[in-house]
Tab-separated table of C-alpha atoms in Angstrom:
chain	number	residue	atom	x	y	z
A	1	MET	CA	-84.708	-25.263	60.593
A	2	SER	CA	-87.952	-23.323	60.187
A	3	ILE	CA	-86.507	-20.252	58.436
A	4	SER	CA	-85.721	-20.715	54.745
A	5	SER	CA	-84.929	-18.552	51.722
A	6	TRP	CA	-88.619	-18.197	50.800
A	7	ASP	CA	-89.192	-16.294	54.033
A	8	ASP	CA	-87.291	-13.362	52.535
A	9	PHE	CA	-90.073	-12.884	49.960
A	10	PRO	CA	-93.576	-11.426	50.550
A	11	VAL	CA	-95.403	-14.666	49.735
A	12	HIS	CA	-96.674	-15.803	53.142
A	13	GLN	CA	-100.260	-17.060	53.354
A	14	SER	CA	-100.404	-17.572	57.122
A	15	PRO	CA	-98.607	-16.301	60.252
A	16	ASP	CA	-96.232	-19.263	60.010
A	17	TRP	CA	-92.965	-19.833	58.158
A	18	ILE	CA	-93.171	-20.922	54.506
A	19	ARG	CA	-91.712	-24.280	55.559
A	20	HIS	CA	-94.873	-24.883	57.628
A	21	VAL	CA	-98.058	-24.862	55.548
A	22	ALA	CA	-101.369	-23.546	56.851
A	23	THR	CA	-102.877	-27.008	57.334
A	24	THR	CA	-101.598	-29.844	59.474
A	25	ASP	CA	-103.145	-32.445	57.149
A	26	ARG	CA	-100.425	-35.004	56.401
A	27	ASN	CA	-101.628	-35.178	52.779
A	28	PHE	CA	-100.801	-31.602	51.806
A	29	TYR	CA	-98.720	-31.592	48.609
A	30	ASP	CA	-97.346	-29.129	46.017
A	31	ARG	CA	-96.458	-30.651	42.644
A	32	TYR	CA	-95.336	-30.127	39.040
A	33	TYR	CA	-96.419	-32.388	36.163
A	34	PHE	CA	-95.042	-32.169	32.603
A	35	ASN	CA	-95.280	-34.234	29.446
A	36	LEU	CA	-93.213	-34.084	26.278
A	37	HIS	CA	-93.871	-35.650	22.862
A	38	SER	CA	-92.779	-35.341	19.243
A	39	SER	CA	-96.341	-35.029	17.855
A	40	SER	CA	-96.012	-38.706	16.953
A	41	GLY	CA	-95.653	-42.164	18.485
A	42	GLU	CA	-91.861	-41.841	18.596
A	43	LEU	CA	-91.658	-41.438	22.354
A	44	PHE	CA	-93.656	-40.011	25.218
A	45	ALA	CA	-91.993	-38.576	28.323
A	46	ILE	CA	-93.743	-37.680	31.589
A	47	PHE	CA	-91.946	-36.069	34.502
A	48	GLY	CA	-92.754	-34.311	37.721
A	49	MET	CA	-91.686	-33.168	41.152
A	50	GLY	CA	-93.518	-32.853	44.446
A	51	GLN	CA	-93.030	-31.448	47.926
A	52	TYR	CA	-94.871	-32.798	50.977
A	53	PRO	CA	-94.178	-30.406	53.870
A	54	ASN	CA	-96.067	-32.335	56.549
A	55	LEU	CA	-94.358	-35.590	55.552
A	56	GLY	CA	-90.944	-33.945	55.210
A	57	VAL	CA	-90.358	-35.437	51.735
A	58	HIS	CA	-89.291	-34.022	48.362
A	59	ASP	CA	-89.363	-36.369	45.342
A	60	ALA	CA	-89.252	-36.395	41.549
A	61	PHE	CA	-89.487	-38.761	38.597
A	62	CYS	CA	-89.108	-39.030	34.835
A	63	CYS	CA	-90.785	-41.799	32.840
A	64	VAL	CA	-90.196	-42.283	29.099
A	65	ALA	CA	-92.159	-44.686	26.888
A	66	ARG	CA	-90.063	-45.747	23.909
A	67	GLY	CA	-91.082	-48.724	21.785
A	68	ALA	CA	-91.784	-51.777	23.924
A	69	LYS	CA	-89.987	-50.357	26.972
A	70	GLN	CA	-90.839	-47.909	29.743
A	71	HIS	CA	-87.825	-46.213	31.324
A	72	VAL	CA	-88.040	-44.612	34.779
A	73	ILE	CA	-85.689	-42.603	36.939
A	74	ARG	CA	-86.938	-41.538	40.367
A	75	ALA	CA	-85.407	-39.750	43.318
A	76	SER	CA	-86.387	-38.865	46.887
A	77	ARG	CA	-84.823	-36.975	49.781
A	78	PRO	CA	-85.891	-35.238	52.981
A	79	LEU	CA	-87.451	-31.829	52.315
A	80	THR	CA	-85.261	-28.873	53.266
A	81	ASP	CA	-85.539	-25.413	51.688
A	82	ARG	CA	-88.701	-25.352	49.565
A	83	MET	CA	-87.023	-23.040	47.063
A	84	ASP	CA	-84.471	-25.763	46.253
A	85	GLN	CA	-86.005	-27.482	43.220
A	86	THR	CA	-83.395	-30.255	43.024
A	87	VAL	CA	-83.817	-33.905	43.939
A	88	GLY	CA	-80.656	-35.816	43.045
A	89	PRO	CA	-80.179	-35.671	39.251
A	90	ILE	CA	-83.584	-34.052	38.613
A	91	ARG	CA	-83.956	-30.269	38.703
A	92	ILE	CA	-86.637	-27.720	37.743
A	93	GLU	CA	-85.794	-24.072	37.032
A	94	VAL	CA	-88.534	-21.462	36.731
A	95	ILE	CA	-86.907	-19.061	34.277
A	96	GLU	CA	-89.931	-16.809	33.719
A	97	PRO	CA	-92.982	-17.681	35.830
A	98	LEU	CA	-95.952	-18.944	33.805
A	99	LYS	CA	-93.970	-18.635	30.556
A	100	LYS	CA	-90.651	-20.502	30.551
A	101	LEU	CA	-89.314	-23.424	32.629
A	102	ARG	CA	-86.315	-25.713	32.323
A	103	VAL	CA	-86.217	-29.356	33.412
A	104	ILE	CA	-82.953	-31.252	33.777
A	105	VAL	CA	-82.166	-34.919	34.404
A	106	GLU	CA	-78.395	-35.108	34.792
A	107	PRO	CA	-76.635	-38.006	33.031
A	108	SER	CA	-76.023	-40.982	35.319
A	109	GLU	CA	-75.790	-44.757	35.215
A	110	HIS	CA	-79.532	-44.826	34.567
A	111	THR	CA	-81.159	-44.792	31.120
A	112	ILE	CA	-82.597	-41.252	31.008
A	113	ALA	CA	-80.857	-37.883	30.638
A	114	MET	CA	-82.545	-34.652	29.644
A	115	ASP	CA	-82.094	-30.894	29.411
A	116	VAL	CA	-85.215	-29.273	27.968
A	117	THR	CA	-86.836	-25.845	28.147
A	118	TRP	CA	-90.580	-25.332	27.937
A	119	ASN	CA	-92.142	-22.192	26.445
A	120	ALA	CA	-95.833	-21.459	26.934
A	121	ALA	CA	-98.074	-21.356	23.871
A	122	ILE	CA	-101.139	-20.174	25.790
A	123	ARG	CA	-101.750	-18.514	29.126
A	124	PRO	CA	-102.244	-20.733	32.206
A	125	ILE	CA	-105.813	-21.936	32.648
A	126	PRO	CA	-107.234	-22.229	36.193
A	127	GLU	CA	-109.114	-25.503	36.529
A	128	PRO	CA	-112.048	-26.255	38.839
A	129	ASN	CA	-111.253	-27.006	42.455
A	130	GLN	CA	-111.509	-30.711	43.217
A	131	HIS	CA	-113.160	-31.178	46.609
A	132	ILE	CA	-114.181	-34.666	47.758
A	133	ARG	CA	-115.245	-35.594	51.281
A	134	ASN	CA	-115.565	-39.255	52.291
A	135	GLU	CA	-117.151	-40.343	55.595
A	136	GLY	CA	-116.530	-36.908	57.060
A	137	ARG	CA	-112.893	-36.535	56.006
A	138	VAL	CA	-111.683	-34.249	53.219
A	139	VAL	CA	-109.781	-36.610	50.920
A	140	PHE	CA	-109.279	-34.241	47.971
A	141	ASN	CA	-109.114	-30.460	48.127
A	142	THR	CA	-106.853	-29.401	45.298
A	143	GLN	CA	-106.219	-26.416	43.083
A	144	ARG	CA	-104.613	-26.714	39.660
A	145	PHE	CA	-103.753	-24.752	36.545
A	146	ALA	CA	-103.021	-26.241	33.125
A	147	GLN	CA	-100.913	-24.891	30.288
A	148	LEU	CA	-99.717	-26.075	26.872
A	149	GLY	CA	-96.453	-25.205	25.180
A	150	ARG	CA	-93.398	-26.206	23.141
A	151	TRP	CA	-90.111	-27.862	24.130
A	152	GLU	CA	-86.513	-27.465	22.991
A	153	GLY	CA	-83.282	-29.102	24.141
A	154	THR	CA	-81.924	-32.634	24.297
A	155	LEU	CA	-83.207	-35.980	25.536
A	156	SER	CA	-81.470	-39.339	25.829
A	157	VAL	CA	-83.249	-42.600	26.591
A	158	GLY	CA	-81.849	-46.122	26.441
A	159	GLY	CA	-78.738	-44.960	24.593
A	160	GLU	CA	-80.664	-43.037	21.912
A	161	ASP	CA	-80.260	-39.268	21.617
A	162	PHE	CA	-83.025	-36.932	20.462
A	163	GLN	CA	-82.803	-33.276	19.487
A	164	VAL	CA	-85.932	-31.601	20.825
A	165	THR	CA	-87.118	-28.696	18.661
A	166	PRO	CA	-90.231	-26.546	19.131
A	167	ASP	CA	-91.477	-27.067	15.571
A	168	ARG	CA	-92.760	-30.538	16.500
A	169	TRP	CA	-92.054	-31.195	20.201
A	170	GLY	CA	-94.921	-30.079	22.386
A	171	GLY	CA	-96.519	-30.913	25.690
A	172	ALA	CA	-98.779	-29.977	28.558
A	173	ARG	CA	-97.954	-29.123	32.118
A	174	ASP	CA	-99.886	-28.506	35.278
A	175	ARG	CA	-99.224	-27.155	38.741
A	176	SER	CA	-101.361	-28.510	41.515
A	177	TRP	CA	-101.391	-28.241	45.286
A	178	GLY	CA	-103.646	-28.961	48.213
A	179	ILE	CA	-104.768	-32.212	49.800
A	180	ARG	CA	-104.841	-35.641	48.161
A	181	PRO	CA	-103.693	-39.081	49.338
A	182	VAL	CA	-99.865	-39.179	49.451
A	183	GLY	CA	-97.107	-40.916	51.375
A	184	GLU	CA	-97.347	-44.270	53.073
A	185	ALA	CA	-100.758	-45.926	52.813
A	186	GLU	CA	-103.054	-45.158	55.761
A	187	SER	CA	-105.553	-47.463	57.453
A	188	ASP	CA	-108.936	-47.083	55.739
A	189	GLY	CA	-111.047	-47.467	58.854
A	190	ILE	CA	-114.661	-46.599	58.113
A	191	ARG	CA	-113.680	-45.808	54.497
A	192	GLU	CA	-112.632	-49.400	53.793
A	193	GLY	CA	-113.940	-50.559	50.436
A	194	SER	CA	-114.856	-47.069	49.212
A	195	ASN	CA	-113.268	-45.422	46.189
A	196	VAL	CA	-113.583	-41.652	46.055
A	197	MET	CA	-112.338	-41.604	42.447
A	198	ALA	CA	-114.755	-44.325	41.307
A	199	GLY	CA	-115.873	-44.112	37.709
A	200	MET	CA	-114.284	-42.605	34.603
A	201	TRP	CA	-111.535	-40.009	34.471
A	202	ASN	CA	-110.839	-38.178	31.174
A	203	TYR	CA	-108.297	-35.378	30.823
A	204	PHE	CA	-107.454	-34.244	27.266
A	205	PRO	CA	-105.534	-30.947	26.928
A	206	MET	CA	-105.018	-30.420	23.170
A	207	LEU	CA	-102.788	-27.896	21.366
A	208	PHE	CA	-103.637	-26.676	17.863
A	209	ASP	CA	-101.848	-24.038	15.774
A	210	ASP	CA	-103.550	-20.990	17.265
A	211	HIS	CA	-105.580	-22.333	20.164
A	212	ALA	CA	-106.017	-25.091	22.710
A	213	VAL	CA	-108.988	-27.180	23.795
A	214	LEU	CA	-109.249	-28.442	27.357
A	215	TYR	CA	-111.616	-31.326	28.136
A	216	LEU	CA	-111.872	-32.808	31.646
A	217	ASN	CA	-114.518	-35.177	33.002
A	218	HIS	CA	-114.729	-37.213	36.211
A	219	GLU	CA	-117.934	-39.182	35.739
A	220	GLN	CA	-119.304	-41.600	38.306
A	221	PRO	CA	-120.820	-45.001	37.427
A	222	ASP	CA	-124.350	-43.586	37.758
A	223	GLY	CA	-123.600	-40.871	35.179
A	224	SER	CA	-123.260	-37.967	37.611
A	225	ARG	CA	-120.199	-35.786	37.176
A	226	LYS	CA	-117.977	-34.576	39.993
A	227	LEU	CA	-115.613	-32.465	37.898
A	228	VAL	CA	-116.123	-31.153	34.358
A	229	GLU	CA	-114.399	-28.614	32.155
A	230	ALA	CA	-114.730	-27.896	28.448
A	231	LYS	CA	-113.282	-24.767	26.900
A	232	ARG	CA	-111.364	-23.387	23.938
A	233	ILE	CA	-108.449	-21.037	24.670
A	234	TRP	CA	-107.054	-18.742	21.946
A	235	ALA	CA	-103.335	-17.954	21.771
A	236	ASP	CA	-103.998	-14.349	20.676
A	237	GLY	CA	-105.773	-13.483	23.911
A	238	ARG	CA	-109.373	-13.627	22.730
A	239	PRO	CA	-111.807	-14.570	25.533
A	240	ASP	CA	-112.077	-18.249	26.344
A	241	GLU	CA	-115.042	-20.100	24.876
A	242	GLU	CA	-117.078	-22.326	27.158
A	243	LEU	CA	-118.028	-25.312	24.998
A	244	GLY	CA	-120.851	-26.670	27.129
A	245	ARG	CA	-121.528	-30.153	28.445
A	246	PRO	CA	-119.182	-32.695	26.798
A	247	GLU	CA	-120.243	-36.146	25.632
A	248	HIS	CA	-117.921	-39.107	25.075
A	249	ASP	CA	-117.837	-42.193	22.863
A	250	HIS	CA	-114.863	-44.415	23.734
A	251	THR	CA	-113.517	-47.551	22.045
A	252	PHE	CA	-111.509	-50.039	24.108
A	253	GLU	CA	-108.836	-52.531	23.228
A	254	SER	CA	-110.600	-55.854	23.759
A	255	GLY	CA	-109.667	-57.569	27.009
A	256	THR	CA	-108.292	-54.388	28.606
A	257	ARG	CA	-109.240	-51.053	30.151
A	258	VAL	CA	-107.129	-49.188	27.586
A	259	LEU	CA	-108.751	-46.867	25.042
A	260	THR	CA	-107.909	-47.050	21.334
A	261	HIS	CA	-110.122	-44.219	20.044
A	262	SER	CA	-112.536	-41.570	21.266
A	263	THR	CA	-114.973	-39.047	19.898
A	264	ILE	CA	-115.612	-36.121	22.236
A	265	SER	CA	-118.540	-33.906	21.261
A	266	PHE	CA	-119.822	-30.595	22.573
A	267	PRO	CA	-123.435	-30.373	21.321
A	268	GLU	CA	-123.991	-26.824	22.559
A	269	SER	CA	-121.040	-25.612	20.475
A	270	GLY	CA	-121.483	-27.927	17.517
A	271	LEU	CA	-117.937	-29.321	17.883
A	272	GLU	CA	-116.904	-32.961	17.566
A	273	ILE	CA	-113.272	-33.942	18.134
A	274	ASP	CA	-111.691	-37.165	16.876
A	275	CYS	CA	-109.073	-38.539	19.303
A	276	GLU	CA	-106.409	-40.993	18.104
A	277	PRO	CA	-103.882	-42.239	20.687
A	278	LEU	CA	-100.372	-42.725	19.277
A	279	LEU	CA	-98.274	-44.066	22.157
A	280	VAL	CA	-99.162	-45.081	25.699
A	281	ASN	CA	-97.284	-44.300	28.918
A	282	TYR	CA	-98.513	-46.224	31.965
A	283	VAL	CA	-97.568	-43.431	34.332
A	284	SER	CA	-99.082	-45.204	37.344
A	285	VAL	CA	-96.238	-47.751	37.341
A	286	GLY	CA	-92.811	-46.854	38.699
A	287	THR	CA	-93.372	-43.139	39.249
A	288	GLY	CA	-95.242	-42.911	42.559
A	289	TYR	CA	-98.858	-42.638	41.432
A	290	GLY	CA	-99.961	-45.527	43.587
A	291	MET	CA	-99.205	-48.832	41.872
A	292	ASP	CA	-95.896	-49.509	43.662
A	293	ALA	CA	-95.947	-50.523	47.316
A	294	ASP	CA	-92.362	-49.320	47.825
A	295	TRP	CA	-92.536	-45.981	45.994
A	296	ARG	CA	-95.443	-43.565	46.347
A	297	HIS	CA	-95.456	-39.791	46.070
A	298	GLY	CA	-94.377	-38.449	49.434
A	299	MET	CA	-93.222	-41.810	50.811
A	300	TYR	CA	-90.227	-41.491	53.109
A	301	GLN	CA	-87.249	-43.344	51.622
A	302	GLY	CA	-84.778	-42.642	54.425
A	303	PRO	CA	-82.527	-39.857	55.714
A	304	GLU	CA	-80.303	-39.741	52.610
A	305	LEU	CA	-80.946	-39.102	48.938
A	306	VAL	CA	-82.250	-42.206	47.114
A	307	VAL	CA	-82.052	-42.474	43.308
A	308	GLN	CA	-83.368	-45.475	41.396
A	309	GLY	CA	-83.645	-46.453	37.745
A	310	LYS	CA	-86.030	-48.958	36.212
A	311	VAL	CA	-86.565	-50.369	32.717
A	312	TYR	CA	-89.827	-52.258	32.240
A	313	ASP	CA	-91.207	-54.387	29.442
A	314	VAL	CA	-94.537	-52.729	28.705
A	315	ASP	CA	-96.613	-55.743	27.705
A	316	THR	CA	-95.490	-58.120	30.461
A	317	GLU	CA	-94.482	-55.922	33.408
A	318	VAL	CA	-96.496	-52.724	33.075
A	319	LYS	CA	-99.729	-53.069	31.117
A	320	PRO	CA	-101.380	-55.855	33.189
A	321	ILE	CA	-101.474	-53.649	36.300
A	322	GLY	CA	-101.031	-50.186	34.783
A	323	GLN	CA	-104.327	-50.345	32.880
A	324	TYR	CA	-106.184	-50.179	36.225
A	325	GLY	CA	-104.596	-46.826	37.076
A	326	VAL	CA	-104.250	-43.552	35.215
A	327	VAL	CA	-103.161	-44.200	31.621
A	328	ASP	CA	-101.544	-41.420	29.586
A	329	HIS	CA	-101.099	-41.314	25.808
A	330	VAL	CA	-99.778	-38.799	23.343
A	331	ALA	CA	-102.593	-38.387	20.821
A	332	ARG	CA	-103.636	-36.716	17.589
A	333	PHE	CA	-106.804	-34.618	17.796
A	334	SER	CA	-108.755	-33.333	14.806
A	335	TYR	CA	-111.913	-31.373	14.092
A	336	GLU	CA	-113.160	-29.148	11.247
A	337	GLY	CA	-109.931	-29.627	9.296
A	338	LYS	CA	-107.723	-28.665	12.240
A	339	GLU	CA	-105.066	-31.037	13.603
A	340	GLY	CA	-103.452	-30.867	17.019
A	341	PHE	CA	-101.590	-33.029	19.507
A	342	GLY	CA	-101.632	-33.424	23.245
A	343	LEU	CA	-102.359	-35.568	26.261
A	344	TYR	CA	-105.039	-38.271	26.126
A	345	GLU	CA	-105.374	-39.366	29.742
A	346	HIS	CA	-107.956	-41.790	31.014
A	347	GLY	CA	-108.707	-44.022	33.945
A	348	PHE	CA	-111.598	-46.380	34.729
A	349	PHE	CA	-111.648	-47.074	38.451
A	350	GLY	CA	-113.966	-49.806	39.648
A	351	PRO	CA	-117.150	-50.553	37.685
A	352	PHE	CA	-118.379	-48.380	34.816
A	353	PRO	CA	-121.405	-50.156	33.326
A	354	ASP	CA	-121.864	-47.810	30.336
A	355	TYR	CA	-118.804	-49.449	28.754
A	356	GLY	CA	-119.393	-52.984	29.985
A	357	LEU	CA	-117.080	-52.741	33.015
A	358	ASN	CA	-119.441	-54.311	35.522
A	359	ASP	CA	-117.026	-54.706	38.426
A	360	GLY	CA	-113.613	-53.508	39.531
A	361	ALA	CA	-111.716	-56.271	37.720
A	362	ALA	CA	-113.759	-56.326	34.496
A	363	VAL	CA	-112.172	-55.567	31.143
A	364	ALA	CA	-113.765	-54.599	27.851
A	365	PRO	CA	-115.231	-57.460	25.794
């Protein structure tokens, strides 16, 4: 049915129904991403939900790193009313737009249950548009905003229960939409062998007591940068500070593509931030970000709701492949006597000679 509840609101962006987006590109998506941590290496949870109107799919996941295990629950169903933010046991409620959201994973036979509410600590930050064309086709054309905040509620993983309180449980979220590769893998054709995300990806949103720092860098193997952001955002509403061109100095775990430490500097602003990862979450495995042939964001799983649970051993089942995708950590950040926590996300795709990664399979010495 074309008509849905959203059509009763003045939010249309084209002459069509809300159910039908303004582009016919199969890869149009609309997605939430959240992370949750205890400002320590205790656990690190990542969860999200996406709608894919031109693929007719609505899916969601929650992935929790705890000790030597990575727990995943994931769900998929055909897309119906876009206002319905429920996929099986996973539900998102927007209580106050841009300020307060609730995320629920109902208890089930699987190893994760959660009922947490997120409150914004800073205003949402619009990030640069990511636009990448490859051999004539637009592969990425996305818009995103980022925001940091505090969590409260309850979380259960692997039989352990945690009380989530805003004094120490924080996290970042983003909302993104547009065009990026989703669903079943397509034939590459003329694009065979090319990698539009080649190079280094860094994304470090950091929350301090009265401000946040947002560092983003997609740097190609030749040193050119496709996407960069570096700013400081004050909680009291002062104007954002542009920090200037960022520079990076990364340390790898030997024999891997996993970072163990970073120093990010902003010479124009005189800032240098020490980055210490505390716990890793290989979000590319089990959640739909591309490492699983049978479960990708937007992949059709059949006419009925599908819910699956997974428990992986990190060192043997996840790390060997997950290190070649996007790798998320909770991390401690410090500069000028200030301490904060947040997301330390990196990926090295293909060669990156500056750090000794001379081909797509290479690892750090």
